[in-house]
PDB file of C-alpha atoms in Angstrom:
ATOM      1  CA  MET A   1      98.066  89.045 112.111  1.00  0.00           C
ATOM      2  CA  ARG A   2      96.678  88.740 108.702  1.00  0.00           C
ATOM      3  CA  LYS A   3      97.670  91.626 106.086  1.00  0.00           C
ATOM      4  CA  LEU A   4      94.840  93.628 104.566  1.00  0.00           C
ATOM      5  CA  LYS A   5      96.231  94.226 100.737  1.00  0.00           C
ATOM      6  CA  LEU A   6      94.472  97.107  98.845  1.00  0.00           C
ATOM      7  CA  GLN A   7      94.927  96.519  95.135  1.00  0.00           C
ATOM      8  CA  MET A   8      93.495  99.348  92.899  1.00  0.00           C
ATOM      9  CA  GLN A   9      94.060 100.697  89.395  1.00  0.00           C
ATOM     10  CA  ILE A  10      94.606 104.576  89.442  1.00  0.00           C
ATOM     11  CA  SER A  11      94.974 107.109  86.868  1.00  0.00           C
ATOM     12  CA  ALA A  12      98.464 108.822  86.609  1.00  0.00           C
ATOM     13  CA  ASP A  13      96.766 111.782  88.341  1.00  0.00           C
ATOM     14  CA  GLY A  14      95.816 109.767  91.448  1.00  0.00           C
ATOM     15  CA  TYR A  15      92.272 108.922  90.649  1.00  0.00           C
ATOM     16  CA  ALA A  16      90.348 105.485  91.142  1.00  0.00           C
ATOM     17  CA  ALA A  17      87.450 106.475  88.997  1.00  0.00           C
ATOM     18  CA  GLY A  18      85.987 109.226  87.031  1.00  0.00           C
ATOM     19  CA  PRO A  19      83.748 111.728  88.826  1.00  0.00           C
ATOM     20  CA  ALA A  20      80.468 109.431  88.197  1.00  0.00           C
ATOM     21  CA  GLY A  21      82.331 106.355  89.122  1.00  0.00           C
ATOM     22  CA  GLU A  22      83.572 105.830  85.358  1.00  0.00           C
ATOM     23  CA  LEU A  23      86.294 103.081  84.912  1.00  0.00           C
ATOM     24  CA  ASP A  24      86.326 103.776  80.843  1.00  0.00           C
ATOM     25  CA  TRP A  25      89.856 105.237  81.032  1.00  0.00           C
ATOM     26  CA  LEU A  26      91.241 101.559  82.293  1.00  0.00           C
ATOM     27  CA  VAL A  27      94.300  99.963  80.253  1.00  0.00           C
ATOM     28  CA  TRP A  28      93.267  96.729  79.563  1.00  0.00           C
ATOM     29  CA  GLY A  29      96.122  95.669  77.133  1.00  0.00           C
ATOM     30  CA  TRP A  30      97.729  93.409  79.760  1.00  0.00           C
ATOM     31  CA  ASP A  31     100.610  91.266  78.872  1.00  0.00           C
ATOM     32  CA  GLU A  32     101.269  87.848  80.544  1.00  0.00           C
ATOM     33  CA  THR A  33     103.900  89.296  83.085  1.00  0.00           C
ATOM     34  CA  LEU A  34     101.203  91.831  84.609  1.00  0.00           C
ATOM     35  CA  LYS A  35      98.549  88.853  84.497  1.00  0.00           C
ATOM     36  CA  ALA A  36     100.958  86.617  86.229  1.00  0.00           C
ATOM     37  CA  HIS A  37     102.005  89.165  88.833  1.00  0.00           C
ATOM     38  CA  VAL A  38      98.436  90.061  89.803  1.00  0.00           C
ATOM     39  CA  SER A  39      97.582  86.166  90.132  1.00  0.00           C
ATOM     40  CA  LYS A  40     100.746  86.016  92.376  1.00  0.00           C
ATOM     41  CA  GLN A  41      99.521  88.566  94.388  1.00  0.00           C
ATOM     42  CA  THR A  42      96.333  86.820  95.093  1.00  0.00           C
ATOM     43  CA  GLU A  43      97.940  83.288  96.120  1.00  0.00           C
ATOM     44  CA  ASN A  44      98.125  84.018  99.835  1.00  0.00           C
ATOM     45  CA  VAL A  45      94.737  85.727 100.066  1.00  0.00           C
ATOM     46  CA  ASP A  46      91.572  83.750 101.309  1.00  0.00           C
ATOM     47  CA  CYS A  47      89.153  86.300 101.909  1.00  0.00           C
ATOM     48  CA  ILE A  48      88.109  89.322  99.272  1.00  0.00           C
ATOM     49  CA  LEU A  49      86.455  92.612 100.689  1.00  0.00           C
ATOM     50  CA  LEU A  50      84.117  94.626  98.691  1.00  0.00           C
ATOM     51  CA  GLY A  51      82.068  97.517  99.028  1.00  0.00           C
ATOM     52  CA  ARG A  52      78.436  97.219  97.430  1.00  0.00           C
ATOM     53  CA  LYS A  53      78.857  99.409  94.318  1.00  0.00           C
ATOM     54  CA  LEU A  54      81.940  97.610  93.419  1.00  0.00           C
ATOM     55  CA  ALA A  55      80.211  94.153  94.294  1.00  0.00           C
ATOM     56  CA  ASP A  56      77.486  94.864  92.087  1.00  0.00           C
ATOM     57  CA  GLY A  57      79.442  94.399  88.830  1.00  0.00           C
ATOM     58  CA  PHE A  58      82.673  92.819  90.076  1.00  0.00           C
ATOM     59  CA  ILE A  59      80.889  89.454  91.539  1.00  0.00           C
ATOM     60  CA  PRO A  60      78.701  88.878  88.352  1.00  0.00           C
ATOM     61  CA  HIS A  61      81.707  89.541  85.981  1.00  0.00           C
ATOM     62  CA  TRP A  62      83.903  87.053  87.615  1.00  0.00           C
ATOM     63  CA  GLN A  63      81.054  84.559  87.810  1.00  0.00           C
ATOM     64  CA  SER A  64      79.984  84.794  84.004  1.00  0.00           C
ATOM     65  CA  LEU A  65      83.785  84.652  83.146  1.00  0.00           C
ATOM     66  CA  GLN A  66      83.918  81.358  85.239  1.00  0.00           C
ATOM     67  CA  ASP A  67      80.668  80.081  83.805  1.00  0.00           C
ATOM     68  CA  ASN A  68      82.208  80.434  80.075  1.00  0.00           C
ATOM     69  CA  PRO A  69      84.345  77.703  79.184  1.00  0.00           C
ATOM     70  CA  ASP A  70      86.310  80.047  76.656  1.00  0.00           C
ATOM     71  CA  THR A  71      87.189  82.566  79.362  1.00  0.00           C
ATOM     72  CA  ALA A  72      87.400  80.421  82.531  1.00  0.00           C
ATOM     73  CA  ASP A  73      90.858  80.363  83.994  1.00  0.00           C
ATOM     74  CA  ALA A  74      92.722  79.993  87.226  1.00  0.00           C
ATOM     75  CA  PHE A  75      92.483  83.551  88.058  1.00  0.00           C
ATOM     76  CA  SER A  76      88.687  83.604  87.310  1.00  0.00           C
ATOM     77  CA  ASP A  77      88.355  80.389  89.673  1.00  0.00           C
ATOM     78  CA  LYS A  78      90.255  82.348  92.378  1.00  0.00           C
ATOM     79  CA  MET A  79      88.157  85.151  92.075  1.00  0.00           C
ATOM     80  CA  VAL A  80      84.821  83.036  92.418  1.00  0.00           C
ATOM     81  CA  ASN A  81      85.869  80.536  94.778  1.00  0.00           C
ATOM     82  CA  THR A  82      87.296  82.947  97.284  1.00  0.00           C
ATOM     83  CA  PRO A  83      85.159  83.856 100.225  1.00  0.00           C
ATOM     84  CA  LYS A  84      83.811  87.261  99.754  1.00  0.00           C
ATOM     85  CA  ILE A  85      82.668  89.864 102.358  1.00  0.00           C
ATOM     86  CA  VAL A  86      80.488  92.656 100.672  1.00  0.00           C
ATOM     87  CA  PHE A  87      79.793  95.571 103.339  1.00  0.00           C
ATOM     88  CA  SER A  88      76.274  96.724 102.825  1.00  0.00           C
ATOM     89  CA  ALA A  89      73.196  97.636 104.451  1.00  0.00           C
ATOM     90  CA  SER A  90      70.935  97.101 101.416  1.00  0.00           C
ATOM     91  CA  THR A  91      72.532  94.398  99.346  1.00  0.00           C
ATOM     92  CA  ASN A  92      71.057  90.930  98.831  1.00  0.00           C
ATOM     93  CA  PRO A  93      73.676  88.424  97.747  1.00  0.00           C
ATOM     94  CA  GLY A  94      71.006  86.584  95.668  1.00  0.00           C
ATOM     95  CA  ASP A  95      73.004  83.882  93.432  1.00  0.00           C
ATOM     96  CA  TRP A  96      76.510  85.150  94.318  1.00  0.00           C
ATOM     97  CA  LYS A  97      78.668  82.412  95.083  1.00  0.00           C
ATOM     98  CA  ASN A  98      80.782  82.286  98.273  1.00  0.00           C
ATOM     99  CA  THR A  99      79.617  85.896  99.614  1.00  0.00           C
ATOM    100  CA  MET A 100      78.384  87.092 102.798  1.00  0.00           C
ATOM    101  CA  VAL A 101      76.820  90.378 103.365  1.00  0.00           C
ATOM    102  CA  ILE A 102      77.635  92.328 106.517  1.00  0.00           C
ATOM    103  CA  SER A 103      75.657  95.421 107.514  1.00  0.00           C
ATOM    104  CA  SER A 104      77.599  95.811 110.570  1.00  0.00           C
ATOM    105  CA  ASP A 105      80.605  98.303 111.483  1.00  0.00           C
ATOM    106  CA  ALA A 106      83.118  97.613 108.745  1.00  0.00           C
ATOM    107  CA  GLU A 107      86.046  98.823 110.860  1.00  0.00           C
ATOM    108  CA  THR A 108      85.212  96.289 114.093  1.00  0.00           C
ATOM    109  CA  PHE A 109      84.581  93.337 111.940  1.00  0.00           C
ATOM    110  CA  ILE A 110      87.648  93.810 109.808  1.00  0.00           C
ATOM    111  CA  ARG A 111      89.859  94.610 113.083  1.00  0.00           C
ATOM    112  CA  GLN A 112      88.647  91.081 114.156  1.00  0.00           C
ATOM    113  CA  LEU A 113      88.937  89.297 110.706  1.00  0.00           C
ATOM    114  CA  LYS A 114      92.351  90.272 110.689  1.00  0.00           C
ATOM    115  CA  SER A 115      93.135  89.076 114.038  1.00  0.00           C
ATOM    116  CA  GLN A 116      91.648  85.398 113.358  1.00  0.00           C
ATOM    117  CA  PRO A 117      93.956  82.524 111.774  1.00  0.00           C
ATOM    118  CA  GLY A 118      94.062  82.785 108.292  1.00  0.00           C
ATOM    119  CA  LYS A 119      95.895  84.102 105.120  1.00  0.00           C
ATOM    120  CA  ASP A 120      95.886  87.659 103.994  1.00  0.00           C
ATOM    121  CA  ILE A 121      92.775  89.643 102.955  1.00  0.00           C
ATOM    122  CA  ILE A 122      92.466  91.666  99.606  1.00  0.00           C
ATOM    123  CA  VAL A 123      90.191  94.613  99.134  1.00  0.00           C
ATOM    124  CA  TYR A 124      89.418  95.932  95.730  1.00  0.00           C
ATOM    125  CA  GLY A 125      87.094  98.800  96.565  1.00  0.00           C
ATOM    126  CA  GLY A 126      85.187 100.915  95.757  1.00  0.00           C
ATOM    127  CA  CYS A 127      86.351 104.419  96.237  1.00  0.00           C
ATOM    128  CA  SER A 128      84.273 105.344  99.525  1.00  0.00           C
ATOM    129  CA  PHE A 129      84.568 101.809 101.046  1.00  0.00           C
ATOM    130  CA  VAL A 130      88.469 102.179 100.390  1.00  0.00           C
ATOM    131  CA  SER A 131      88.614 105.475 101.811  1.00  0.00           C
ATOM    132  CA  SER A 132      86.858 104.498 105.020  1.00  0.00           C
ATOM    133  CA  LEU A 133      89.594 101.715 105.527  1.00  0.00           C
ATOM    134  CA  ILE A 134      92.721 103.906 104.941  1.00  0.00           C
ATOM    135  CA  ASP A 135      91.253 106.498 107.441  1.00  0.00           C
ATOM    136  CA  SER A 136      90.823 103.975 109.783  1.00  0.00           C
ATOM    137  CA  GLY A 137      94.409 102.904 109.304  1.00  0.00           C
ATOM    138  CA  LEU A 138      93.259  99.293 108.443  1.00  0.00           C
ATOM    139  CA  ILE A 139      95.320  98.798 104.976  1.00  0.00           C
ATOM    140  CA  ASP A 140      98.758  97.053 105.625  1.00  0.00           C
ATOM    141  CA  GLU A 141      99.885  97.085 101.886  1.00  0.00           C
ATOM    142  CA  PHE A 142      98.925  99.230  98.841  1.00  0.00           C
ATOM    143  CA  HIS A 143      99.053  97.925  95.429  1.00  0.00           C
ATOM    144  CA  LEU A 144      98.343 100.639  93.338  1.00  0.00           C
ATOM    145  CA  TYR A 145      98.329  99.862  89.564  1.00  0.00           C
ATOM    146  CA  MET A 146      98.983 103.421  87.671  1.00  0.00           C
ATOM    147  CA  ASN A 147      97.428 103.633  84.349  1.00  0.00           C
ATOM    148  CA  PRO A 148      99.318 105.613  81.666  1.00  0.00           C
ATOM    149  CA  VAL A 149      96.339 108.106  81.568  1.00  0.00           C
ATOM    150  CA  ALA A 150      95.275 111.323  83.347  1.00  0.00           C
ATOM    151  CA  ILE A 151      91.715 111.881  83.602  1.00  0.00           C
ATOM    152  CA  SER A 152      92.032 115.466  85.443  1.00  0.00           C
ATOM    153  CA  LYS A 153      89.112 114.860  87.725  1.00  0.00           C
ATOM    154  CA  GLY A 154      87.308 111.880  89.554  1.00  0.00           C
ATOM    155  CA  LEU A 155      87.256 110.022  92.661  1.00  0.00           C
ATOM    156  CA  SER A 156      90.515 109.183  94.891  1.00  0.00           C
ATOM    157  CA  VAL A 157      90.565 106.758  97.613  1.00  0.00           C
ATOM    158  CA  PHE A 158      92.624 109.144  99.654  1.00  0.00           C
ATOM    159  CA  ARG A 159      89.977 111.941  99.224  1.00  0.00           C
ATOM    160  CA  LYS A 160      88.693 111.798 103.206  1.00  0.00           C
ATOM    161  CA  SER A 161      91.831 111.786 104.680  1.00  0.00           C
ATOM    162  CA  SER A 162      92.300 114.692 107.070  1.00  0.00           C
ATOM    163  CA  GLU A 163      96.135 114.161 107.590  1.00  0.00           C
ATOM    164  CA  ASN A 164      98.969 113.153 105.630  1.00  0.00           C
ATOM    165  CA  ILE A 165      99.667 109.374 105.123  1.00  0.00           C
ATOM    166  CA  GLN A 166     103.179 108.607 105.286  1.00  0.00           C
ATOM    167  CA  LEU A 167     103.901 105.842 102.822  1.00  0.00           C
ATOM    168  CA  ARG A 168     107.250 103.629 102.131  1.00  0.00           C
ATOM    169  CA  LEU A 169     107.665 102.316  98.431  1.00  0.00           C
ATOM    170  CA  THR A 170     108.311  98.563  98.874  1.00  0.00           C
ATOM    171  CA  GLN A 171     108.405  97.612  95.027  1.00  0.00           C
ATOM    172  CA  SER A 172     107.830  99.073  91.741  1.00  0.00           C
ATOM    173  CA  ILE A 173     107.416  97.244  88.499  1.00  0.00           C
ATOM    174  CA  SER A 174     106.614  98.811  84.992  1.00  0.00           C
ATOM    175  CA  PHE A 175     104.766  96.409  82.602  1.00  0.00           C
ATOM    176  CA  SER A 176     104.695  96.752  78.685  1.00  0.00           C
ATOM    177  CA  SER A 177     101.044  98.320  78.510  1.00  0.00           C
ATOM    178  CA  GLY A 178     102.567 101.345  80.479  1.00  0.00           C
ATOM    179  CA  ILE A 179     100.873 100.237  83.853  1.00  0.00           C
ATOM    180  CA  VAL A 180     103.173 100.500  86.777  1.00  0.00           C
ATOM    181  CA  LEU A 181     103.006  98.916  89.859  1.00  0.00           C
ATOM    182  CA  LEU A 182     103.615 101.048  93.114  1.00  0.00           C
ATOM    183  CA  GLN A 183     103.481  98.933  96.186  1.00  0.00           C
ATOM    184  CA  TYR A 184     103.438 100.895  99.488  1.00  0.00           C
ATOM    185  CA  GLU A 185     103.255 100.123 103.312  1.00  0.00           C
ATOM    186  CA  PRO A 186     102.251 102.720 105.694  1.00  0.00           C
ATOM    187  CA  LYS A 187     104.978 104.135 107.542  1.00  0.00           C
TER     188      LYS A 187
END
């Protein structure tokens, strides 16, 4: 069975975005070790899942990097050329490359997708979409990149959970930027 991996940046106090979805607190002084780690994490991935809100910025961002010879690299190529599924009742993919929009029940669709042959699946978010996947028990690995900043209020991907979610730490790595990877699996 394919694994569904969540990759998300969080603040030191556990938020994935500011109260209105702000991401201006993210640390972007990534060293080559962190970049290589994130690239390696996506090597065994053949599908990217996104919620509508994140897709609106994510897909055009990676397409613009890939279209510019000064910024195109193997990782932007991976983000553009890996098939993407956006869950939305209102989004039109327009000129988004390798993107399918699904308006049906995400939980049922993802359970079926995980049971099909293929490599792992990665989800990048946003917060509401990821919360629903966590609440449905669909996430097999949590790759949380904790940024060295506390924002004191914001949006959490664990905000909808009605019960404790027990996790088992499988890996932790600190990077020179101050970002710490906390990798967990559900117990």
